[in-house]
Amino acid sequence: MSNVELYSMSFCPFAQRARLMLRRKGVDFATHEIDVTKPRSASFLQINPEGKVPVIRHEGRVLNESSVICEYLEDAFPEPPTLPREPYTRALARIMVDHCNNQFVPLMYRLLMNQDRSADAKLIDQALATWRWVDELLSRHNPNGTFLDDRDGFSLAEINYAPFFQRYCLNEHYRGFRLPDEAGFARVRRFRDALLGDALVKETGMSDEDFIKLYFDYSLGFGNGSVPPGRERSSFDLSVPLAERPLPPAAPRAV
């Protein structure tokens, strides 16, 4: 049995970060799947009292928080490297991760879960500002490239953003979001498209259609397996296969 164990949810973007990192490193690992629609087991809560994923156990020691896990895996399994070799670019990767965690991801979910349709336009503008920030950083550092630094390729920055680029299809479908076809977003669009086309990102994620079906309750304001009033089960309850579910209706495009 592997000495790395990952406690994961197959559709969780934060857990996907950890799976991507482990796969990039070629690390053998055992997976324990946690069901978000059911109470956490006592044994899992002993490992992580918050009940969140991902969690890794390596050599008997436990860590949680996806970005911390990725940094740990970089140190514990240094080859192949997923942090840029050059110190300045390495610092930029960490700045990008901080932006992803504190700006990009919160605005993505805020827009998706918002139930005040009159606030959608303002939230879309705020979300676009988080995309513009990424565009500007990439344009300054590597204007003609694809990744943060093409010499290093798929780094820690890319691993942290890729799961959320995948899930932005949710805001496109449910909130009418689109990334403008403008020069001010051309660099981040190239970055996003490269990550969405990556084989491991595809393997560790889902199709847009499956994400849209799975996250339906988020669009109603109910996250993390909570059940909307009048329903018996969460959209995250996979006892009803995604292939058998209809695609929820799309919102008109707001921008």
PDB file of C-alpha atoms in Angstrom:
ATOM      1  CA  MET A   1       0.000   0.000   0.000  1.00  0.00           C
ATOM      2  CA  SER A   2       1.223   3.518  -0.776  1.00  0.00           C
ATOM      3  CA  ASN A   3       2.601   5.572   2.107  1.00  0.00           C
ATOM      4  CA  VAL A   4       0.601   8.545   0.772  1.00  0.00           C
ATOM      5  CA  GLU A   5      -3.126   8.502   1.446  1.00  0.00           C
ATOM      6  CA  LEU A   6      -5.498  11.110   0.042  1.00  0.00           C
ATOM      7  CA  TYR A   7      -8.930  11.796   1.489  1.00  0.00           C
ATOM      8  CA  SER A   8     -10.836  13.268  -1.409  1.00  0.00           C
ATOM      9  CA  MET A   9     -14.159  13.982  -3.094  1.00  0.00           C
ATOM     10  CA  SER A  10     -14.143  13.238  -6.797  1.00  0.00           C
ATOM     11  CA  PHE A  11     -15.843  16.519  -7.720  1.00  0.00           C
ATOM     12  CA  CYS A  12     -14.158  18.847  -5.197  1.00  0.00           C
ATOM     13  CA  PRO A  13     -11.876  21.405  -6.901  1.00  0.00           C
ATOM     14  CA  PHE A  14      -9.620  21.651  -3.865  1.00  0.00           C
ATOM     15  CA  ALA A  15      -9.163  17.889  -3.771  1.00  0.00           C
ATOM     16  CA  GLN A  16      -8.542  17.987  -7.519  1.00  0.00           C
ATOM     17  CA  ARG A  17      -5.554  20.232  -6.829  1.00  0.00           C
ATOM     18  CA  ALA A  18      -4.041  17.526  -4.640  1.00  0.00           C
ATOM     19  CA  ARG A  19      -4.784  14.801  -7.194  1.00  0.00           C
ATOM     20  CA  LEU A  20      -3.200  16.889  -9.945  1.00  0.00           C
ATOM     21  CA  MET A  21      -0.090  17.460  -7.870  1.00  0.00           C
ATOM     22  CA  LEU A  22       0.278  13.792  -6.988  1.00  0.00           C
ATOM     23  CA  ARG A  23      -0.247  12.758 -10.613  1.00  0.00           C
ATOM     24  CA  ARG A  24       2.241  15.360 -11.885  1.00  0.00           C
ATOM     25  CA  LYS A  25       4.798  14.038  -9.427  1.00  0.00           C
ATOM     26  CA  GLY A  26       4.121  10.439 -10.365  1.00  0.00           C
ATOM     27  CA  VAL A  27       3.488   9.599  -6.710  1.00  0.00           C
ATOM     28  CA  ASP A  28       1.596   6.412  -5.971  1.00  0.00           C
ATOM     29  CA  PHE A  29      -1.235   7.118  -3.537  1.00  0.00           C
ATOM     30  CA  ALA A  30      -4.295   5.486  -2.023  1.00  0.00           C
ATOM     31  CA  THR A  31      -7.590   7.363  -2.207  1.00  0.00           C
ATOM     32  CA  HIS A  32     -10.332   7.439   0.410  1.00  0.00           C
ATOM     33  CA  GLU A  33     -13.491   8.929  -1.082  1.00  0.00           C
ATOM     34  CA  ILE A  34     -15.618  11.085   1.241  1.00  0.00           C
ATOM     35  CA  ASP A  35     -19.347  11.527   0.503  1.00  0.00           C
ATOM     36  CA  VAL A  36     -20.324  15.181   0.956  1.00  0.00           C
ATOM     37  CA  THR A  37     -24.007  14.262   1.329  1.00  0.00           C
ATOM     38  CA  LYS A  38     -23.429  12.095   4.419  1.00  0.00           C
ATOM     39  CA  PRO A  39     -22.196  12.856   7.935  1.00  0.00           C
ATOM     40  CA  ARG A  40     -18.438  12.500   8.258  1.00  0.00           C
ATOM     41  CA  SER A  41     -17.299   9.349  10.000  1.00  0.00           C
ATOM     42  CA  ALA A  42     -15.753   9.555  13.446  1.00  0.00           C
ATOM     43  CA  SER A  43     -12.502   8.183  12.040  1.00  0.00           C
ATOM     44  CA  PHE A  44     -12.293  10.951   9.426  1.00  0.00           C
ATOM     45  CA  LEU A  45     -13.146  13.656  11.969  1.00  0.00           C
ATOM     46  CA  GLN A  46     -10.275  12.406  14.100  1.00  0.00           C
ATOM     47  CA  ILE A  47      -8.005  13.139  11.143  1.00  0.00           C
ATOM     48  CA  ASN A  48      -9.583  16.499  10.291  1.00  0.00           C
ATOM     49  CA  PRO A  49     -12.149  17.823  12.794  1.00  0.00           C
ATOM     50  CA  GLU A  50     -13.354  20.391  10.221  1.00  0.00           C
ATOM     51  CA  GLY A  51     -14.496  17.529   7.994  1.00  0.00           C
ATOM     52  CA  LYS A  52     -13.105  19.126   4.838  1.00  0.00           C
ATOM     53  CA  VAL A  53     -11.108  17.647   1.983  1.00  0.00           C
ATOM     54  CA  PRO A  54      -8.475  17.282   0.790  1.00  0.00           C
ATOM     55  CA  VAL A  55      -6.465  15.687   3.546  1.00  0.00           C
ATOM     56  CA  ILE A  56      -3.261  13.720   3.023  1.00  0.00           C
ATOM     57  CA  ARG A  57      -1.549  11.306   5.341  1.00  0.00           C
ATOM     58  CA  HIS A  58       2.128  10.751   4.559  1.00  0.00           C
ATOM     59  CA  GLU A  59       4.406   8.689   6.749  1.00  0.00           C
ATOM     60  CA  GLY A  60       1.783   8.811   9.482  1.00  0.00           C
ATOM     61  CA  ARG A  61       1.459  12.617   9.501  1.00  0.00           C
ATOM     62  CA  VAL A  62      -1.644  14.486   8.392  1.00  0.00           C
ATOM     63  CA  LEU A  63      -2.071  17.750   6.492  1.00  0.00           C
ATOM     64  CA  ASN A  64      -5.076  19.590   5.112  1.00  0.00           C
ATOM     65  CA  GLU A  65      -5.645  22.759   2.989  1.00  0.00           C
ATOM     66  CA  SER A  66      -5.078  22.162  -0.709  1.00  0.00           C
ATOM     67  CA  SER A  67      -2.445  24.835  -1.397  1.00  0.00           C
ATOM     68  CA  VAL A  68      -0.450  23.792   1.675  1.00  0.00           C
ATOM     69  CA  ILE A  69      -0.672  20.160   0.581  1.00  0.00           C
ATOM     70  CA  CYS A  70       0.655  21.078  -2.870  1.00  0.00           C
ATOM     71  CA  GLU A  71       3.606  22.977  -1.362  1.00  0.00           C
ATOM     72  CA  TYR A  72       4.320  20.043   0.948  1.00  0.00           C
ATOM     73  CA  LEU A  73       4.261  17.575  -1.941  1.00  0.00           C
ATOM     74  CA  GLU A  74       6.699  19.798  -3.834  1.00  0.00           C
ATOM     75  CA  ASP A  75       9.120  19.609  -0.911  1.00  0.00           C
ATOM     76  CA  ALA A  76       8.549  15.934  -0.142  1.00  0.00           C
ATOM     77  CA  PHE A  77       8.770  14.810  -3.794  1.00  0.00           C
ATOM     78  CA  PRO A  78      10.998  17.381  -5.519  1.00  0.00           C
ATOM     79  CA  GLU A  79      11.098  15.661  -8.919  1.00  0.00           C
ATOM     80  CA  PRO A  80       9.786  16.683 -11.311  1.00  0.00           C
ATOM     81  CA  PRO A  81       9.673  20.247  -9.922  1.00  0.00           C
ATOM     82  CA  THR A  82       6.386  22.132  -9.986  1.00  0.00           C
ATOM     83  CA  LEU A  83       7.725  25.404  -8.614  1.00  0.00           C
ATOM     84  CA  PRO A  84       9.658  27.604 -11.044  1.00  0.00           C
ATOM     85  CA  ARG A  85      13.419  27.351 -10.768  1.00  0.00           C
ATOM     86  CA  GLU A  86      14.088  31.099 -10.803  1.00  0.00           C
ATOM     87  CA  PRO A  87      13.404  32.750  -7.404  1.00  0.00           C
ATOM     88  CA  TYR A  88      11.449  35.725  -8.761  1.00  0.00           C
ATOM     89  CA  THR A  89       9.179  33.537 -10.876  1.00  0.00           C
ATOM     90  CA  ARG A  90       8.756  31.194  -7.915  1.00  0.00           C
ATOM     91  CA  ALA A  91       7.555  34.168  -5.876  1.00  0.00           C
ATOM     92  CA  LEU A  92       5.156  35.141  -8.676  1.00  0.00           C
ATOM     93  CA  ALA A  93       3.703  31.623  -8.630  1.00  0.00           C
ATOM     94  CA  ARG A  94       2.990  31.990  -4.922  1.00  0.00           C
ATOM     95  CA  ILE A  95       1.437  35.431  -5.485  1.00  0.00           C
ATOM     96  CA  MET A  96      -0.821  33.895  -8.139  1.00  0.00           C
ATOM     97  CA  VAL A  97      -1.871  31.136  -5.732  1.00  0.00           C
ATOM     98  CA  ASP A  98      -2.684  33.733  -3.070  1.00  0.00           C
ATOM     99  CA  HIS A  99      -4.830  35.650  -5.568  1.00  0.00           C
ATOM    100  CA  CYS A 100      -6.586  32.453  -6.605  1.00  0.00           C
ATOM    101  CA  ASN A 101      -7.451  31.547  -3.015  1.00  0.00           C
ATOM    102  CA  ASN A 102      -8.434  34.996  -1.780  1.00  0.00           C
ATOM    103  CA  GLN A 103      -9.962  36.682  -4.830  1.00  0.00           C
ATOM    104  CA  PHE A 104     -10.568  34.433  -7.835  1.00  0.00           C
ATOM    105  CA  VAL A 105     -12.258  31.503  -6.080  1.00  0.00           C
ATOM    106  CA  PRO A 106     -14.411  33.520  -3.626  1.00  0.00           C
ATOM    107  CA  LEU A 107     -15.804  35.699  -6.442  1.00  0.00           C
ATOM    108  CA  MET A 108     -16.520  32.635  -8.565  1.00  0.00           C
ATOM    109  CA  TYR A 109     -18.636  31.103  -5.798  1.00  0.00           C
ATOM    110  CA  ARG A 110     -20.224  34.394  -4.777  1.00  0.00           C
ATOM    111  CA  LEU A 111     -21.522  34.878  -8.305  1.00  0.00           C
ATOM    112  CA  LEU A 112     -22.679  31.279  -8.635  1.00  0.00           C
ATOM    113  CA  MET A 113     -24.551  31.217  -5.310  1.00  0.00           C
ATOM    114  CA  ASN A 114     -26.033  34.718  -5.526  1.00  0.00           C
ATOM    115  CA  GLN A 115     -29.838  34.673  -5.517  1.00  0.00           C
ATOM    116  CA  ASP A 116     -30.395  38.401  -6.171  1.00  0.00           C
ATOM    117  CA  ARG A 117     -30.555  38.637  -9.950  1.00  0.00           C
ATOM    118  CA  SER A 118     -30.252  42.432  -9.772  1.00  0.00           C
ATOM    119  CA  ALA A 119     -26.760  41.935  -8.288  1.00  0.00           C
ATOM    120  CA  ASP A 120     -25.496  39.617 -11.040  1.00  0.00           C
ATOM    121  CA  ALA A 121     -24.078  42.362 -13.268  1.00  0.00           C
ATOM    122  CA  LYS A 122     -22.038  43.860 -10.429  1.00  0.00           C
ATOM    123  CA  LEU A 123     -20.769  40.438  -9.370  1.00  0.00           C
ATOM    124  CA  ILE A 124     -19.817  39.620 -12.960  1.00  0.00           C
ATOM    125  CA  ASP A 125     -17.786  42.841 -13.104  1.00  0.00           C
ATOM    126  CA  GLN A 126     -16.065  41.909  -9.849  1.00  0.00           C
ATOM    127  CA  ALA A 127     -15.353  38.402 -11.130  1.00  0.00           C
ATOM    128  CA  LEU A 128     -13.943  39.811 -14.373  1.00  0.00           C
ATOM    129  CA  ALA A 129     -11.598  41.975 -12.328  1.00  0.00           C
ATOM    130  CA  THR A 130     -10.066  38.804 -10.866  1.00  0.00           C
ATOM    131  CA  TRP A 131      -9.496  37.453 -14.376  1.00  0.00           C
ATOM    132  CA  ARG A 132      -8.022  40.801 -15.459  1.00  0.00           C
ATOM    133  CA  TRP A 133      -5.557  40.667 -12.567  1.00  0.00           C
ATOM    134  CA  VAL A 134      -4.249  37.312 -13.832  1.00  0.00           C
ATOM    135  CA  ASP A 135      -4.066  38.665 -17.376  1.00  0.00           C
ATOM    136  CA  GLU A 136      -2.022  41.653 -16.266  1.00  0.00           C
ATOM    137  CA  LEU A 137       0.455  39.596 -14.243  1.00  0.00           C
ATOM    138  CA  LEU A 138       0.983  37.104 -17.061  1.00  0.00           C
ATOM    139  CA  SER A 139       1.269  39.915 -19.613  1.00  0.00           C
ATOM    140  CA  ARG A 140       3.992  41.595 -17.578  1.00  0.00           C
ATOM    141  CA  HIS A 141       5.988  38.450 -16.901  1.00  0.00           C
ATOM    142  CA  ASN A 142       5.501  36.281 -19.991  1.00  0.00           C
ATOM    143  CA  PRO A 143       3.458  38.245 -22.551  1.00  0.00           C
ATOM    144  CA  ASN A 144       3.902  35.916 -25.507  1.00  0.00           C
ATOM    145  CA  GLY A 145       3.865  32.639 -23.630  1.00  0.00           C
ATOM    146  CA  THR A 146       1.275  30.198 -22.402  1.00  0.00           C
ATOM    147  CA  PHE A 147       2.053  29.409 -18.766  1.00  0.00           C
ATOM    148  CA  LEU A 148       3.440  31.621 -16.029  1.00  0.00           C
ATOM    149  CA  ASP A 149       6.866  30.631 -17.339  1.00  0.00           C
ATOM    150  CA  ASP A 150       7.094  28.343 -20.342  1.00  0.00           C
ATOM    151  CA  ARG A 151      10.549  27.116 -19.301  1.00  0.00           C
ATOM    152  CA  ASP A 152       8.953  25.544 -16.235  1.00  0.00           C
ATOM    153  CA  GLY A 153       5.643  24.603 -17.840  1.00  0.00           C
ATOM    154  CA  PHE A 154       2.805  23.370 -15.658  1.00  0.00           C
ATOM    155  CA  SER A 155       3.724  24.737 -12.226  1.00  0.00           C
ATOM    156  CA  LEU A 156       2.113  25.205  -8.839  1.00  0.00           C
ATOM    157  CA  ALA A 157       0.278  28.264 -10.184  1.00  0.00           C
ATOM    158  CA  GLU A 158      -1.313  26.259 -12.982  1.00  0.00           C
ATOM    159  CA  ILE A 159      -2.271  23.429 -10.625  1.00  0.00           C
ATOM    160  CA  ASN A 160      -4.088  25.834  -8.315  1.00  0.00           C
ATOM    161  CA  TYR A 161      -6.081  27.587 -11.074  1.00  0.00           C
ATOM    162  CA  ALA A 162      -6.955  24.656 -13.343  1.00  0.00           C
ATOM    163  CA  PRO A 163      -9.839  23.149 -11.286  1.00  0.00           C
ATOM    164  CA  PHE A 164     -11.542  26.533 -11.031  1.00  0.00           C
ATOM    165  CA  PHE A 165     -11.087  27.346 -14.710  1.00  0.00           C
ATOM    166  CA  GLN A 166     -12.955  24.085 -15.327  1.00  0.00           C
ATOM    167  CA  ARG A 167     -15.778  25.069 -12.995  1.00  0.00           C
ATOM    168  CA  TYR A 168     -16.256  28.519 -14.467  1.00  0.00           C
ATOM    169  CA  CYS A 169     -18.579  26.758 -16.905  1.00  0.00           C
ATOM    170  CA  LEU A 170     -21.041  26.937 -13.999  1.00  0.00           C
ATOM    171  CA  ASN A 171     -21.159  30.717 -14.085  1.00  0.00           C
ATOM    172  CA  GLU A 172     -21.336  30.674 -17.862  1.00  0.00           C
ATOM    173  CA  HIS A 173     -24.354  28.395 -17.711  1.00  0.00           C
ATOM    174  CA  TYR A 174     -26.194  29.639 -14.621  1.00  0.00           C
ATOM    175  CA  ARG A 175     -25.238  33.325 -14.587  1.00  0.00           C
ATOM    176  CA  GLY A 176     -24.596  34.229 -18.223  1.00  0.00           C
ATOM    177  CA  PHE A 177     -20.928  34.971 -17.563  1.00  0.00           C
ATOM    178  CA  ARG A 178     -18.476  35.065 -20.426  1.00  0.00           C
ATOM    179  CA  LEU A 179     -14.852  36.086 -20.698  1.00  0.00           C
ATOM    180  CA  PRO A 180     -14.832  39.071 -23.098  1.00  0.00           C
ATOM    181  CA  ASP A 181     -13.147  38.551 -26.446  1.00  0.00           C
ATOM    182  CA  GLU A 182     -10.952  41.585 -25.894  1.00  0.00           C
ATOM    183  CA  ALA A 183      -7.241  42.319 -25.829  1.00  0.00           C
ATOM    184  CA  GLY A 184      -7.393  42.865 -22.068  1.00  0.00           C
ATOM    185  CA  PHE A 185      -8.259  39.209 -21.534  1.00  0.00           C
ATOM    186  CA  ALA A 186      -6.285  37.608 -24.382  1.00  0.00           C
ATOM    187  CA  ARG A 187      -3.366  36.490 -22.232  1.00  0.00           C
ATOM    188  CA  VAL A 188      -5.473  34.915 -19.481  1.00  0.00           C
ATOM    189  CA  ARG A 189      -7.653  33.279 -22.134  1.00  0.00           C
ATOM    190  CA  ARG A 190      -4.576  31.604 -23.624  1.00  0.00           C
ATOM    191  CA  PHE A 191      -3.533  30.513 -20.127  1.00  0.00           C
ATOM    192  CA  ARG A 192      -7.008  29.151 -19.347  1.00  0.00           C
ATOM    193  CA  ASP A 193      -7.365  27.321 -22.661  1.00  0.00           C
ATOM    194  CA  ALA A 194      -4.002  25.604 -22.211  1.00  0.00           C
ATOM    195  CA  LEU A 195      -4.986  24.373 -18.757  1.00  0.00           C
ATOM    196  CA  LEU A 196      -8.413  23.189 -19.900  1.00  0.00           C
ATOM    197  CA  GLY A 197      -6.747  21.240 -22.701  1.00  0.00           C
ATOM    198  CA  ASP A 198      -4.258  19.494 -20.426  1.00  0.00           C
ATOM    199  CA  ALA A 199      -4.723  15.713 -20.310  1.00  0.00           C
ATOM    200  CA  LEU A 200      -4.348  15.366 -16.522  1.00  0.00           C
ATOM    201  CA  VAL A 201      -6.690  18.273 -15.855  1.00  0.00           C
ATOM    202  CA  LYS A 202      -9.289  16.528 -17.989  1.00  0.00           C
ATOM    203  CA  GLU A 203      -8.662  13.172 -16.290  1.00  0.00           C
ATOM    204  CA  THR A 204      -8.991  14.541 -12.783  1.00  0.00           C
ATOM    205  CA  GLY A 205     -12.051  16.671 -13.608  1.00  0.00           C
ATOM    206  CA  MET A 206     -15.403  16.194 -15.344  1.00  0.00           C
ATOM    207  CA  SER A 207     -17.170  17.365 -18.477  1.00  0.00           C
ATOM    208  CA  ASP A 208     -18.877  20.765 -18.417  1.00  0.00           C
ATOM    209  CA  GLU A 209     -22.246  19.033 -18.632  1.00  0.00           C
ATOM    210  CA  ASP A 210     -21.541  16.870 -15.601  1.00  0.00           C
ATOM    211  CA  PHE A 211     -20.297  19.819 -13.582  1.00  0.00           C
ATOM    212  CA  ILE A 212     -23.441  21.790 -14.473  1.00  0.00           C
ATOM    213  CA  LYS A 213     -25.708  18.961 -13.347  1.00  0.00           C
ATOM    214  CA  LEU A 214     -23.709  18.275 -10.194  1.00  0.00           C
ATOM    215  CA  TYR A 215     -23.520  21.890  -9.028  1.00  0.00           C
ATOM    216  CA  PHE A 216     -27.172  22.713  -9.675  1.00  0.00           C
ATOM    217  CA  ASP A 217     -27.828  23.273  -5.967  1.00  0.00           C
ATOM    218  CA  TYR A 218     -25.008  25.800  -5.776  1.00  0.00           C
ATOM    219  CA  SER A 219     -26.889  27.876  -8.340  1.00  0.00           C
ATOM    220  CA  LEU A 220     -29.850  27.816  -5.928  1.00  0.00           C
ATOM    221  CA  GLY A 221     -27.661  28.983  -3.039  1.00  0.00           C
ATOM    222  CA  PHE A 222     -27.171  25.572  -1.386  1.00  0.00           C
ATOM    223  CA  GLY A 223     -23.600  24.315  -1.215  1.00  0.00           C
ATOM    224  CA  ASN A 224     -21.601  21.409   0.176  1.00  0.00           C
ATOM    225  CA  GLY A 225     -24.331  18.793  -0.052  1.00  0.00           C
ATOM    226  CA  SER A 226     -27.088  20.797   1.666  1.00  0.00           C
ATOM    227  CA  VAL A 227     -30.573  20.023   0.342  1.00  0.00           C
ATOM    228  CA  PRO A 228     -32.884  22.775  -0.970  1.00  0.00           C
ATOM    229  CA  PRO A 229     -36.389  22.922   0.564  1.00  0.00           C
ATOM    230  CA  GLY A 230     -38.892  20.589  -1.065  1.00  0.00           C
ATOM    231  CA  ARG A 231     -36.246  18.098  -2.200  1.00  0.00           C
ATOM    232  CA  GLU A 232     -35.146  14.785  -0.751  1.00  0.00           C
ATOM    233  CA  ARG A 233     -31.554  14.782  -1.931  1.00  0.00           C
ATOM    234  CA  SER A 234     -28.703  17.066  -2.905  1.00  0.00           C
ATOM    235  CA  SER A 235     -27.574  17.434  -6.506  1.00  0.00           C
ATOM    236  CA  PHE A 236     -24.291  16.007  -5.173  1.00  0.00           C
ATOM    237  CA  ASP A 237     -26.045  12.737  -4.321  1.00  0.00           C
ATOM    238  CA  LEU A 238     -24.684  10.401  -6.975  1.00  0.00           C
ATOM    239  CA  SER A 239     -27.311   7.739  -6.320  1.00  0.00           C
ATOM    240  CA  VAL A 240     -28.981   9.390  -9.323  1.00  0.00           C
ATOM    241  CA  PRO A 241     -26.348   9.034 -12.076  1.00  0.00           C
ATOM    242  CA  LEU A 242     -25.418  12.262 -13.830  1.00  0.00           C
ATOM    243  CA  ALA A 243     -26.057  10.630 -17.203  1.00  0.00           C
ATOM    244  CA  GLU A 244     -29.718  10.160 -16.244  1.00  0.00           C
ATOM    245  CA  ARG A 245     -30.295  13.776 -15.195  1.00  0.00           C
ATOM    246  CA  PRO A 246     -31.580  16.527 -17.485  1.00  0.00           C
ATOM    247  CA  LEU A 247     -29.382  19.553 -18.062  1.00  0.00           C
ATOM    248  CA  PRO A 248     -30.728  22.433 -15.943  1.00  0.00           C
ATOM    249  CA  PRO A 249     -31.834  25.510 -17.910  1.00  0.00           C
ATOM    250  CA  ALA A 250     -29.217  28.097 -18.774  1.00  0.00           C
ATOM    251  CA  ALA A 251     -29.385  31.781 -17.890  1.00  0.00           C
ATOM    252  CA  PRO A 252     -29.332  34.428 -20.623  1.00  0.00           C
ATOM    253  CA  ARG A 253     -25.862  35.845 -21.202  1.00  0.00           C
ATOM    254  CA  ALA A 254     -25.441  38.923 -19.068  1.00  0.00           C
ATOM    255  CA  VAL A 255     -22.267  40.263 -20.688  1.00  0.00           C
TER     256      VAL A 255
END
